[in-house]
CSV table of C-alpha atoms and ligand atoms in Angstrom, one decimal:
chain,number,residue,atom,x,y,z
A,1,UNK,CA,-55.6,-14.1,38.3
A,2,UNK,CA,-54.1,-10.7,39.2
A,3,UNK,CA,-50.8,-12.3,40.8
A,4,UNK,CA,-50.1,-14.6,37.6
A,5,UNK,CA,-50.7,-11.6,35.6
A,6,UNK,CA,-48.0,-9.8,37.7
A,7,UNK,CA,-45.7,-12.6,37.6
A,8,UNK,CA,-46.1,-13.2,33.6
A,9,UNK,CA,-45.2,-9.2,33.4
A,10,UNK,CA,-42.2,-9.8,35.4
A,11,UNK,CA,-40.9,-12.8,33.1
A,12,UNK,CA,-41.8,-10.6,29.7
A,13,UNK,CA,-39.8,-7.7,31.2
A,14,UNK,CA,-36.6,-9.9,32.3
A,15,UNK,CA,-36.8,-11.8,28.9
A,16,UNK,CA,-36.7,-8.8,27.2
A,17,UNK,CA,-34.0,-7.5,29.9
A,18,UNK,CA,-32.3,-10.6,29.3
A,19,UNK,CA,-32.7,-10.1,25.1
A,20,UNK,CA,-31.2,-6.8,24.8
A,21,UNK,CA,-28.2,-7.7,26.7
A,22,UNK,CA,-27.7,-10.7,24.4
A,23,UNK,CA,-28.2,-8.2,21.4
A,24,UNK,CA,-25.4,-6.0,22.5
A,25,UNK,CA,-22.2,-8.9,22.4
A,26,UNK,CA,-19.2,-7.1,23.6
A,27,UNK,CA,-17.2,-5.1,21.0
A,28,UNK,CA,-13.8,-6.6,22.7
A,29,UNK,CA,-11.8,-9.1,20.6
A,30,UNK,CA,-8.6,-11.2,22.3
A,31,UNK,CA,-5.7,-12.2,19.9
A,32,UNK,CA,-4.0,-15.1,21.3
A,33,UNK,CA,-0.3,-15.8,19.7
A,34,UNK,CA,1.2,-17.9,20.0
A,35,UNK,CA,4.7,-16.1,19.0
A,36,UNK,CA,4.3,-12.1,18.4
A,37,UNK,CA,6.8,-10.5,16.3
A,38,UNK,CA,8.3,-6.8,17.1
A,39,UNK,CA,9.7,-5.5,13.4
A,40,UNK,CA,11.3,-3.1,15.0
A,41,UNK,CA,13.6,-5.0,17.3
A,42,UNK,CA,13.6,-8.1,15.2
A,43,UNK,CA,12.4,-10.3,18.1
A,44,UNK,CA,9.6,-12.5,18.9
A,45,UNK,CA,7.5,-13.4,22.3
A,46,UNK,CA,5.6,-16.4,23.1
A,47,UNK,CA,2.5,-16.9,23.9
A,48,UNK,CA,1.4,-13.3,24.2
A,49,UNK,CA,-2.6,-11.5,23.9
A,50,UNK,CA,-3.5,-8.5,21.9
A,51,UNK,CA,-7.2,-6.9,23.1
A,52,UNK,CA,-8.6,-5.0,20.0
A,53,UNK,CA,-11.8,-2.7,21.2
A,54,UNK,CA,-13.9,-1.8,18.0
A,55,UNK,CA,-11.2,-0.2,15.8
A,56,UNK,CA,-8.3,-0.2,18.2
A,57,UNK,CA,-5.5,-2.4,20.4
A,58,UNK,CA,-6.2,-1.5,23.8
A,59,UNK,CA,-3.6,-4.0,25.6
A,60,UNK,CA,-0.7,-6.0,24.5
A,61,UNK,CA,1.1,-8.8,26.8
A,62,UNK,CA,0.9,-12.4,28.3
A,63,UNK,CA,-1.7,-13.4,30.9
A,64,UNK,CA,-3.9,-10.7,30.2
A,65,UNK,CA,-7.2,-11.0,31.6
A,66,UNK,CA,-10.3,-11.6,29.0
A,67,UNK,CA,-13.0,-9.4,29.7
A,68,UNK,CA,-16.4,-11.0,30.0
A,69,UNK,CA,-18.3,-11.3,26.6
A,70,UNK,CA,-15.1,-11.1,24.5
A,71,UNK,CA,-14.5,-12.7,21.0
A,72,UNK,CA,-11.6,-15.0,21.9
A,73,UNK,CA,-9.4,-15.9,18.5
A,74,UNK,CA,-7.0,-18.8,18.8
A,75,UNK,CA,-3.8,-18.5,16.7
A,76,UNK,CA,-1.8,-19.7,19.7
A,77,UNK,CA,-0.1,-22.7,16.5
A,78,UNK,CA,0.4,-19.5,14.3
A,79,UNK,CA,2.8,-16.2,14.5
A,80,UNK,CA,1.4,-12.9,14.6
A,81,UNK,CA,3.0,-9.8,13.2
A,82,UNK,CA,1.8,-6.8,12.5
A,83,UNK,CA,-0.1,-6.0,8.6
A,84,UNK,CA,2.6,-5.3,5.5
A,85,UNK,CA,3.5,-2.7,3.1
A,86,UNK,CA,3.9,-1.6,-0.1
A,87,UNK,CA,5.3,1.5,-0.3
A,88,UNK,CA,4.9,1.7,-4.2
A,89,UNK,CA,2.2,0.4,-6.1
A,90,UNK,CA,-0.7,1.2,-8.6
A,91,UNK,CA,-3.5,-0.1,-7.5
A,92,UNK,CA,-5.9,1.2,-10.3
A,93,UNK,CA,-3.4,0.3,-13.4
A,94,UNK,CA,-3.6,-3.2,-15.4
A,95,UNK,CA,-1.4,-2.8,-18.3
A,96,UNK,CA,-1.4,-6.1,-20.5
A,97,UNK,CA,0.8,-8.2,-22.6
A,98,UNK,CA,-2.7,-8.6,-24.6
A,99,UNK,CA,-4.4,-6.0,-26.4
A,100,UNK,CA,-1.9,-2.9,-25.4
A,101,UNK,CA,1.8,-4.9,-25.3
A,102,UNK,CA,2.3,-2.9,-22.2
A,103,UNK,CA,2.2,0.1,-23.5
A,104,UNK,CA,0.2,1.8,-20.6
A,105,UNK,CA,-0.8,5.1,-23.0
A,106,UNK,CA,-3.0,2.6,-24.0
A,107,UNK,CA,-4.3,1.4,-21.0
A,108,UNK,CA,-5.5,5.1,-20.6
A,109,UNK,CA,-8.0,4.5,-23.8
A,110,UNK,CA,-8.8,1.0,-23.2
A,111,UNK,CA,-9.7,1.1,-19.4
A,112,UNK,CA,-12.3,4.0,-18.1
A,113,UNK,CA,-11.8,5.8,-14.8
A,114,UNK,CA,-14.5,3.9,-13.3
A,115,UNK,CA,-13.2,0.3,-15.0
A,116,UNK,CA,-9.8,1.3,-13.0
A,117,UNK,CA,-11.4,1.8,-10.0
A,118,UNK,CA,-13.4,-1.5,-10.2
A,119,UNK,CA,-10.1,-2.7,-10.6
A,120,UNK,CA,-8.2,-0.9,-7.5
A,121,UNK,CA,-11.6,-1.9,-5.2
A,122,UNK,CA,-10.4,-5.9,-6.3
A,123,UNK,CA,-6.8,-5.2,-6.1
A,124,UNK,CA,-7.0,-3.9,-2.6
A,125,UNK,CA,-9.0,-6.9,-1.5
A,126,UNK,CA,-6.3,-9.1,-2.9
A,127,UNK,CA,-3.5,-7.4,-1.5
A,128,UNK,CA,-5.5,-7.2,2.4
A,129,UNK,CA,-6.0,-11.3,1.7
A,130,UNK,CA,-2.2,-11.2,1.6
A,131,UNK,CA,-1.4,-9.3,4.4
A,132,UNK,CA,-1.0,-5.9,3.5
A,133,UNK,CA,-2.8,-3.1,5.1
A,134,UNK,CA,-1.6,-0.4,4.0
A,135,UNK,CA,-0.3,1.0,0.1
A,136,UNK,CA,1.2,3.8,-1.3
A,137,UNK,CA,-0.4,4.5,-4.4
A,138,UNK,CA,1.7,6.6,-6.2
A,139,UNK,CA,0.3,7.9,-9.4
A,140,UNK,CA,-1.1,6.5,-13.0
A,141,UNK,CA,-4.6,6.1,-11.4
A,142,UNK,CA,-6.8,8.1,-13.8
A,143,UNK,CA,-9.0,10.4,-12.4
A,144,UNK,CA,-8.3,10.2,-8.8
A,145,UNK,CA,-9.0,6.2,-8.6
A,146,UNK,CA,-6.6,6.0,-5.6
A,147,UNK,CA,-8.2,8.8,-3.6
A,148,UNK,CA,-11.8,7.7,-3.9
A,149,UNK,CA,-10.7,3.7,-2.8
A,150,UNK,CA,-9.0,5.5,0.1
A,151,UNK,CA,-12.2,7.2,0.4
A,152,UNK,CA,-14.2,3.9,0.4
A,153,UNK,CA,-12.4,1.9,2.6
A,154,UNK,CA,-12.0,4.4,5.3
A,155,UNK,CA,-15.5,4.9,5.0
A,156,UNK,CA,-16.5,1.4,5.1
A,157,UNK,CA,-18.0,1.1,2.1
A,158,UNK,CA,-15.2,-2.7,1.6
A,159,UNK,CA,-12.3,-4.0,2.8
A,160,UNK,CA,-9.0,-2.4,1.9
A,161,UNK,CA,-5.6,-1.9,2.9
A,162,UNK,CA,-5.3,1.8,4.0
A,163,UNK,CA,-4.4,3.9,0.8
A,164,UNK,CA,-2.0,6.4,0.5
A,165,UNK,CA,-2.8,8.2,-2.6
A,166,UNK,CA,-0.7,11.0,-4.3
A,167,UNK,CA,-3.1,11.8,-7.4
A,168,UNK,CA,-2.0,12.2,-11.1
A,169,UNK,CA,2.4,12.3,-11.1
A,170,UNK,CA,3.4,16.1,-11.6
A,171,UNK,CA,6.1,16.4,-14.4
A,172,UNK,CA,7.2,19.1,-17.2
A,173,UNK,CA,5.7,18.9,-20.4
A,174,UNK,CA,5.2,15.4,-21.2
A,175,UNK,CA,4.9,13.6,-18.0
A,176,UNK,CA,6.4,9.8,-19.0
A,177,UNK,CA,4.4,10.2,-22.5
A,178,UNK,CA,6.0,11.1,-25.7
A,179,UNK,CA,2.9,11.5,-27.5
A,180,UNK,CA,2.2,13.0,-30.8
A,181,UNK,CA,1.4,16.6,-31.5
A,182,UNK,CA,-2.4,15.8,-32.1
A,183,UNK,CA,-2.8,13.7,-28.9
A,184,UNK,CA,-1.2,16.2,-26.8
A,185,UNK,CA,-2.7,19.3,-28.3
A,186,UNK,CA,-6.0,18.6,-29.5
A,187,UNK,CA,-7.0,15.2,-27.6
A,188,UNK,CA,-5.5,16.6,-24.2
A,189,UNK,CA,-3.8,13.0,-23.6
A,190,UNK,CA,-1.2,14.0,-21.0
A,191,UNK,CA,-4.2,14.2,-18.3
A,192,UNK,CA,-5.0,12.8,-15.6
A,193,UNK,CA,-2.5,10.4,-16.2
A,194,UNK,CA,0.1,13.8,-15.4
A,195,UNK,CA,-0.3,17.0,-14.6
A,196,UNK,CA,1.9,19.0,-16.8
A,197,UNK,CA,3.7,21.6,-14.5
A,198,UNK,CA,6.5,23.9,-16.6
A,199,UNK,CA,6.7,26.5,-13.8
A,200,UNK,CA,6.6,27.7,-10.4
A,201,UNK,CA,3.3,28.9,-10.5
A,202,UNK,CA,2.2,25.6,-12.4
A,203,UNK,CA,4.0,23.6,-9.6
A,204,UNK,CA,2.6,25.4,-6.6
A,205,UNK,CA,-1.6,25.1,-8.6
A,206,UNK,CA,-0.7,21.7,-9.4
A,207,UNK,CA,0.3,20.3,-5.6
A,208,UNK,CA,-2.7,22.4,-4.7
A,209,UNK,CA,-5.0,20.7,-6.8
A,210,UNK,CA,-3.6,17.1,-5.6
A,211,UNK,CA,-4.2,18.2,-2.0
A,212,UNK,CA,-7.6,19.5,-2.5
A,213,UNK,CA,-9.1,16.0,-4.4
A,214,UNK,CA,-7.5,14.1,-1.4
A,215,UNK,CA,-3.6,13.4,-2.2
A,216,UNK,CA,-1.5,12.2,1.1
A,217,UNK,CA,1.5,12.3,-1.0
A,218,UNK,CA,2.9,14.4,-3.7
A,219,UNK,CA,5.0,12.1,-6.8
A,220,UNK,CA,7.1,14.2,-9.2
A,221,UNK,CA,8.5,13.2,-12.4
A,222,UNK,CA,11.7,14.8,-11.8
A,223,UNK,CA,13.7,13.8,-14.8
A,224,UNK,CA,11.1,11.8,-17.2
A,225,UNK,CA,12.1,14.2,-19.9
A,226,UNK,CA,15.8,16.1,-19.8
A,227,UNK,CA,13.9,19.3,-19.3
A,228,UNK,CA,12.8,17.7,-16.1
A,229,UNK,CA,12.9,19.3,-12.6
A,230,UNK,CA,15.4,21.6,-10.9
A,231,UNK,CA,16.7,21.6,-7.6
A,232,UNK,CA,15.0,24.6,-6.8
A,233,UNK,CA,11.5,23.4,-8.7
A,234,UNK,CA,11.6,20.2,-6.5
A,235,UNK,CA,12.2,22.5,-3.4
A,236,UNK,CA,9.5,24.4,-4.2
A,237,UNK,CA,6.9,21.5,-4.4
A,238,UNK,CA,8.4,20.0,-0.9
A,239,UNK,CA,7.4,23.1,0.8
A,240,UNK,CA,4.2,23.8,-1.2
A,241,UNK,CA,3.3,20.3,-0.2
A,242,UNK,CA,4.3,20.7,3.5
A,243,UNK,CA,1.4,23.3,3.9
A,244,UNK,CA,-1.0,20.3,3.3
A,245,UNK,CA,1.0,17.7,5.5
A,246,UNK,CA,2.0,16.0,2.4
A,247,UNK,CA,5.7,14.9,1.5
A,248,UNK,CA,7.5,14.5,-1.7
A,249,UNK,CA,8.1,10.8,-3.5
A,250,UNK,CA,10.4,11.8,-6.4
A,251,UNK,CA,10.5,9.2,-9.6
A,252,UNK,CA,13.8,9.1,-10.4
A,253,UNK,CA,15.7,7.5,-13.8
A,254,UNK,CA,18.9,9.2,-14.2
A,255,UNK,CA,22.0,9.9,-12.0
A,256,UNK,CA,21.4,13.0,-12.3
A,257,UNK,CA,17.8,13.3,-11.3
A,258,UNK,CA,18.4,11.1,-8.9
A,259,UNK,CA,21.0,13.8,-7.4
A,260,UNK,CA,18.5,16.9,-7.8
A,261,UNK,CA,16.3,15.1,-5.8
A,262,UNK,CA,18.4,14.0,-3.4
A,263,UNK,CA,19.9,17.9,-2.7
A,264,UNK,CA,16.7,18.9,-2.8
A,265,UNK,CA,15.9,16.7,0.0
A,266,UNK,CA,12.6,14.5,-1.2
A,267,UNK,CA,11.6,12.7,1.3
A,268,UNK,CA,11.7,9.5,-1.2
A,269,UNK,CA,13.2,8.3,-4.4
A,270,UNK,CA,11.3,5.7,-6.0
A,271,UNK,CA,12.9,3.1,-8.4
A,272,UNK,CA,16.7,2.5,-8.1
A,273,UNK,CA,19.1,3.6,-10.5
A,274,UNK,CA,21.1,5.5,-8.3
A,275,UNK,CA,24.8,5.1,-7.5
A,276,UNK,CA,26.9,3.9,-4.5
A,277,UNK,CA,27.9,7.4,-3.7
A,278,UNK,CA,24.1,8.3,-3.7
A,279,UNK,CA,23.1,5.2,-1.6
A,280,UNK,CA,25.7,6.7,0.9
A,281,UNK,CA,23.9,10.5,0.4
A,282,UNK,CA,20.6,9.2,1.0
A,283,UNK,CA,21.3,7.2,4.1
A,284,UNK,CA,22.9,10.2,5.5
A,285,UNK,CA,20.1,12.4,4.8
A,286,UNK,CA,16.9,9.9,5.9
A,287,UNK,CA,15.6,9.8,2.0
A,288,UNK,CA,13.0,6.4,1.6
A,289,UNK,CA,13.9,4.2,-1.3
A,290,UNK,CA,11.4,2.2,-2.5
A,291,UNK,CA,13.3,0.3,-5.5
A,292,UNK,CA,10.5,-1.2,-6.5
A,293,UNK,CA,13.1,-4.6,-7.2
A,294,UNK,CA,11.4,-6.5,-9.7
A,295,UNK,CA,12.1,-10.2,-9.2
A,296,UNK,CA,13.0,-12.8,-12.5
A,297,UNK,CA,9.8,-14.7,-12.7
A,298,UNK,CA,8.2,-16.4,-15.9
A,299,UNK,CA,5.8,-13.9,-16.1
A,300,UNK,CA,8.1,-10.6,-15.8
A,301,UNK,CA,11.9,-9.9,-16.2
A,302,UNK,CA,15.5,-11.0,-17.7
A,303,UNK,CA,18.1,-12.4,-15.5
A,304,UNK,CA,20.5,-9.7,-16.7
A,305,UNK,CA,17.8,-7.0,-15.3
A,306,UNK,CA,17.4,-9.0,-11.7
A,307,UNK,CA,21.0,-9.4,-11.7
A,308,UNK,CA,21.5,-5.1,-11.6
A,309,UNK,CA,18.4,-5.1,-9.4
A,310,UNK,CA,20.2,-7.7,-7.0
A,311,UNK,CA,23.1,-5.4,-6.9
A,312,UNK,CA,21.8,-1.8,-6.8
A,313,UNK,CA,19.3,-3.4,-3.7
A,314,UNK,CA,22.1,-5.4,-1.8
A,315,UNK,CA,24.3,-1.8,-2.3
A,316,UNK,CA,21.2,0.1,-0.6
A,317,UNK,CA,21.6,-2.1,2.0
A,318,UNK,CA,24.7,-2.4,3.1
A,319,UNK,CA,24.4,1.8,3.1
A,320,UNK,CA,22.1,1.7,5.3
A,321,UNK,CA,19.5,3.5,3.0
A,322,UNK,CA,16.3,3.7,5.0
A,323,UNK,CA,14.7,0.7,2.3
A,324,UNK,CA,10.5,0.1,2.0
A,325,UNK,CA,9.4,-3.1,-0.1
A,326,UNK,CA,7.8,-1.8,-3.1
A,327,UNK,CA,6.9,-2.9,-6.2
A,328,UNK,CA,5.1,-1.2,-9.2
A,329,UNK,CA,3.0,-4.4,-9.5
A,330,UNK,CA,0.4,-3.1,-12.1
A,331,UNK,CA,0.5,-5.1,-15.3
A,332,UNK,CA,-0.8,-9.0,-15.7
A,333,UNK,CA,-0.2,-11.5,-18.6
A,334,UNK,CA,-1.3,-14.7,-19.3
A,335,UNK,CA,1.7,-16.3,-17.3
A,336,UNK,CA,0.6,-14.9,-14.4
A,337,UNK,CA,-0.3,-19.0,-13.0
A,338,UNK,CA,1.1,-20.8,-10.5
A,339,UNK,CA,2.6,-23.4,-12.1
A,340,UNK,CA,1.9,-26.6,-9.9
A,341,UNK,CA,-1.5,-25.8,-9.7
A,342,UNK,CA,-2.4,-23.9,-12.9
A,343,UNK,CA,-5.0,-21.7,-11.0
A,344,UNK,CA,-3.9,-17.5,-11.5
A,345,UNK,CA,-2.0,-15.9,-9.0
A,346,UNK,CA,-3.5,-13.1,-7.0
A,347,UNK,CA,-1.9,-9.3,-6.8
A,348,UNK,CA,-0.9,-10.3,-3.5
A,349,UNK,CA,0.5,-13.2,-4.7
A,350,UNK,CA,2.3,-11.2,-7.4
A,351,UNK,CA,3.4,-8.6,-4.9
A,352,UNK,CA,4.3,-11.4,-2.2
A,353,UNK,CA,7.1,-12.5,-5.4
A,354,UNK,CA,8.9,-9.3,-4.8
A,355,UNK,CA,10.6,-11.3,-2.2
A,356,UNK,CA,12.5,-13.6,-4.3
A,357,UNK,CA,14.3,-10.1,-4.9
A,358,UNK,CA,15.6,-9.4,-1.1
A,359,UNK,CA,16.2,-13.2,-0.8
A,360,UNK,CA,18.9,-13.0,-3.6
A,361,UNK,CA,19.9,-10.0,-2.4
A,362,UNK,CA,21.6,-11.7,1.0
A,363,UNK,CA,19.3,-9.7,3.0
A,364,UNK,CA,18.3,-11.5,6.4
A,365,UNK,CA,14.8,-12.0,7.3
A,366,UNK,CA,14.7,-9.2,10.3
A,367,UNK,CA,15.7,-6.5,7.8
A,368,UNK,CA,13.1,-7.8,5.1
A,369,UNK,CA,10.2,-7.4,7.5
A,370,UNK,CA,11.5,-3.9,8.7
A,371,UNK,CA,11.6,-2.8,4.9
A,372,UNK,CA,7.7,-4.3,4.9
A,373,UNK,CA,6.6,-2.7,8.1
A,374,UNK,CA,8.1,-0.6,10.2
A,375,UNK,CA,9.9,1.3,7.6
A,376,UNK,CA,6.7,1.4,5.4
A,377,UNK,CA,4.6,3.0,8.5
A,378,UNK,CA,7.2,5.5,8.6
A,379,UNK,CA,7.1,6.1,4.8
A,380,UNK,CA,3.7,5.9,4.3
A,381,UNK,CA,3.0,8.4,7.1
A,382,UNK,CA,0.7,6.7,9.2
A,383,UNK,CA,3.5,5.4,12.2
A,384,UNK,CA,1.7,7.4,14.8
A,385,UNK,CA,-1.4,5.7,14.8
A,386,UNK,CA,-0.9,2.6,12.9
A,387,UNK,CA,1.1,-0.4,11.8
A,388,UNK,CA,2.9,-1.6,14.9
A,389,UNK,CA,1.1,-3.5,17.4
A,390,UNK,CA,1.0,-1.5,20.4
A,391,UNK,CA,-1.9,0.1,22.7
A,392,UNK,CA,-3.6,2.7,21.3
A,393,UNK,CA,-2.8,1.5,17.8
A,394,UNK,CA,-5.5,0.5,14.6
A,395,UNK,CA,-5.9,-3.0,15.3
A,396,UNK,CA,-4.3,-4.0,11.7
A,397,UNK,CA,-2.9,-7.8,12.7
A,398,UNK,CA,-1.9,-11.0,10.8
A,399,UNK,CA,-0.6,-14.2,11.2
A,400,UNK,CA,1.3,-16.8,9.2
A,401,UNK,CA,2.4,-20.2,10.0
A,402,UNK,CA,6.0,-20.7,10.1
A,403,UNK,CA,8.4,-18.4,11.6
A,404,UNK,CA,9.4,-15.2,9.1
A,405,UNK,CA,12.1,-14.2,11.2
A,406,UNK,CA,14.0,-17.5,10.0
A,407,UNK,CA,12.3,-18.1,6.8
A,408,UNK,CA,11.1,-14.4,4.9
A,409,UNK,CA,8.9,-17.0,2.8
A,410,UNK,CA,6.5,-17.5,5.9
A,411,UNK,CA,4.9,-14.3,4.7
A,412,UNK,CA,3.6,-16.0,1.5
A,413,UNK,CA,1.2,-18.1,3.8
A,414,UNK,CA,-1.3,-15.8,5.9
A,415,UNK,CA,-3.8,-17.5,7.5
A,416,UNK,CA,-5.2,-14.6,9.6
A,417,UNK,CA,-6.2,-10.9,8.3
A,418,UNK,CA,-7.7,-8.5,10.6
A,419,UNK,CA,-8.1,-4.6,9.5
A,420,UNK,CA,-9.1,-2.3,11.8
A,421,UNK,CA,-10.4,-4.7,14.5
A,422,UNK,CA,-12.5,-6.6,12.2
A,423,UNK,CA,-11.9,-10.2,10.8
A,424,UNK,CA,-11.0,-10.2,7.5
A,425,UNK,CA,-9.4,-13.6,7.1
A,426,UNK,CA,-9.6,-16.5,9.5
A,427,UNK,CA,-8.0,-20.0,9.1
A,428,UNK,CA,-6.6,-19.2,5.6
A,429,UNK,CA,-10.0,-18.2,4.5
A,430,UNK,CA,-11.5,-14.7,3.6
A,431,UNK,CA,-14.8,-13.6,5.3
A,432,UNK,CA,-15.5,-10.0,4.1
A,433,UNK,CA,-19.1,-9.4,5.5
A,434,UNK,CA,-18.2,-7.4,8.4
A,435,UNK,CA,-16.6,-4.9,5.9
A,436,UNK,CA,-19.7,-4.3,3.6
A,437,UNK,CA,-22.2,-1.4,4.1
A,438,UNK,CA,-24.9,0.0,2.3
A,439,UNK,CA,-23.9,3.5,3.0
A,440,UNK,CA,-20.7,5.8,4.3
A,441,UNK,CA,-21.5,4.1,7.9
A,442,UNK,CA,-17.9,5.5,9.2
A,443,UNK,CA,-17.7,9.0,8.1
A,444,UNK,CA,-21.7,9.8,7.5
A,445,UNK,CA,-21.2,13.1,6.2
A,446,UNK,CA,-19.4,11.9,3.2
A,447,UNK,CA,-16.3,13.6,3.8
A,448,UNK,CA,-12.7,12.6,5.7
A,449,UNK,CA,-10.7,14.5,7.6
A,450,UNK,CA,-6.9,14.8,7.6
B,501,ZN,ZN1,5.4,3.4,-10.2
């Protein structure tokens, strides 16, 4: 009786030995790809193996050996690149055709702070199921929408692409509003859409104030209005901005803001209506253009429009202007469909379109995917610790069928997602639960850190 009690205590406590192991599966994931593309170099390697570890790659190469216990992921038929960018985007803006015509002041009335960010929370889970994992989110986002999805994602509250948000735009009086005396004086209508900033002191409090509710990147309106900013204003809010590891995106609509911001050396120039002569300055200085180069689509644009856009872009280009792929997508009609199906397109479908923009523009596949990775790392900040596949790295990893490096197009079909080291798209489909918590579970204090 006493030895088959000993021996039934001796199977409970190896059952329960064996249990727990089985309860704690290995935290090591194996990529296999079958071709791994290097943005940088413009190449591709067969049959290669990325080990991910929790959040991070921890070995790159062929024949690597799979640690006991790992998650092995076959996209040996597929090619694997690293995640995409859009270095210009607002991710908690919808202006419509239908009620507002566009006209985003109205947006601002129509569609709360907490409606917008609903609406960045979807947008970013769109864009992710698309391939990009990171965005610059560069202003119009009420009160701080972009900071707070930053917020949530990094604290693992949904899936996201990682957010770099600047805040409200900073301009003189009037922002990109002309609004009437009443709105502006008595209704208060310029914020948060933009902070009106008239002088030093207003610039320095209003970068400060950016910083402080979680900005990674400081926009200026330097020439919304033709009292807009001076060279010395704009040099002011680079260094102001410098003391909080920010850097300057300048929205730019006139030659002549566009060469203000260029002498005061911004670190980018969004939207492109700048000349040859100030392609050539801005290569030679290192200053980011993100165009955002709308394509002709029957949703958005007139031919005459894409045919500038074509132009000013192909220009940039053969300038050698360090170039991001960026887009402004933040508006939706009823068009928005594809047209062989009839079901809506996504905002990563929309924001996939911008290519038809590059493609007329002559520019070859290697350089497209630079402007959507490598050169969106660098612009977006984050090239030190994420976006190229390489030990040490965020694991942020897709995979399309097709080859991108011969046809760009390739990008529009992602079959594989994975953020951070988790899965957030397998075989074309999404599968999210590994991204929802009921609480802060990453940073459990609430708070990030720079
Ligand atoms: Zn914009």
């Amino acid at each position: 009786m006493k030895t088959r009690r000993v021996v039934l205590c001796f199977l409970l406590v190896a059952l329960a030995a064996a249990l727990s192991v089985a309860q704690q599966p290995s935290s090591v994931t194996v990529i296999k790809a079958g071709r791994l593309i290097d943005p940088e170099t413009g190449t591709a390697a067969a049959n290669q193996m990325i080990l991910v570890d929790g959040e991070k790659i921890t070995a790159v190469g062929p024949n690597l050996a799979i640690p006991s216990g790992a998650m092995v992921i076959d996209l040996s038929s597929l090619t694997v690149l690293p995640g995409l960018v859009d270095a210009h985007t607002h991710m908690g803006l919808t202006y419509k055709e239908r009620p507002e015509n566009y006209y985003y002041y109205l947006t601002y009335i129509t569609d709360s702070t907490p409606l917008r960010a609903i609406q960045a929370a979807s947008n970013g889970i769109q864009l992710l199921n698309s391939g990009f994992t990171v965005v610059r989110d560069v202003g119009n986002n009420a009160l701080y929408v972009d900071a707070a999805l930053r917020q949530a994602v990094e604290q693992g509250w949904l899936p996201g692409p990682t957010v770099i948000p600047s805040g409200p735009m900073i301009g003189s009086t009037g922002g990109q509003f002309w609004p009437t005396p009443e709105m502006y004086k008595y209704h208060d209508i310029m914020y948060p859409e933009y902070i009106d900033a008239n002088s030093p002191d207003e610039i320095v409090r209003a970068v400060r104030e950016n910083m402080l509710f979680g900005a990674r990147v400081i926009k200026l309106c330097v020439d919304c209005k033709p009292w807009g900013y001076s060279v010395d204003d704009i040099k002011l809010a680079i260094s102001e901005a410098a003391k909080g590891g920010c850097k300057v995106e300048a929205h730019v609509q006139t030659t002549e803001g566009g060469q203000r911001s260029i002498d005061a050396g911004v670190f980018m120039i969004a939207h492109n209506y700048l000349t040859p002569e100030q392609h050539r300055q801005m290569a030679e200085k290192g200053i980011f253009l993100a165009g955002t180069d709308t394509p002709f689509m029957p949703y958005r644009g007139s031919e005459e429009a894409f045919k500038r856009t074509v132009a000013n872009l192909r220009d940039a280009w053969e300038k050698r202007v360090p170039l991001t792929f960026s887009t402004d997508m933040d508006y939706w009609n009823e068009r928005m469909k594809d047209p062989r199906t009839g079901e809506w397109l996504t905002r990563g479908d929309l924001t996939i379109n911008f290519l038809a923009t590059w493609k007329a523009a002559g520019i070859p596949p290697a350089d497209i995917l630079r402007a959507m990775t490598i050169n969106g790392y660098k612009a977006a900040d984050v090239i030190g610790q994420r976006g190229p596949i390489k030990t040490g790295f965020f694991a942020d990893v897709i995979a399309v069928a097709g080859d991108p490096l011969a046809d760009i197009d390739a990008l529009r079909n992602v079959r594989f997602v994975m953020k951070n080291g988790m899965v957030f798209k397998k075989d074309g489909v999404m599968m999210p639960e590994d991204f929802f918590h009921p609480g802060p579970v990453k940073t459990p204090n609430g708070r990030w850190t720079r």
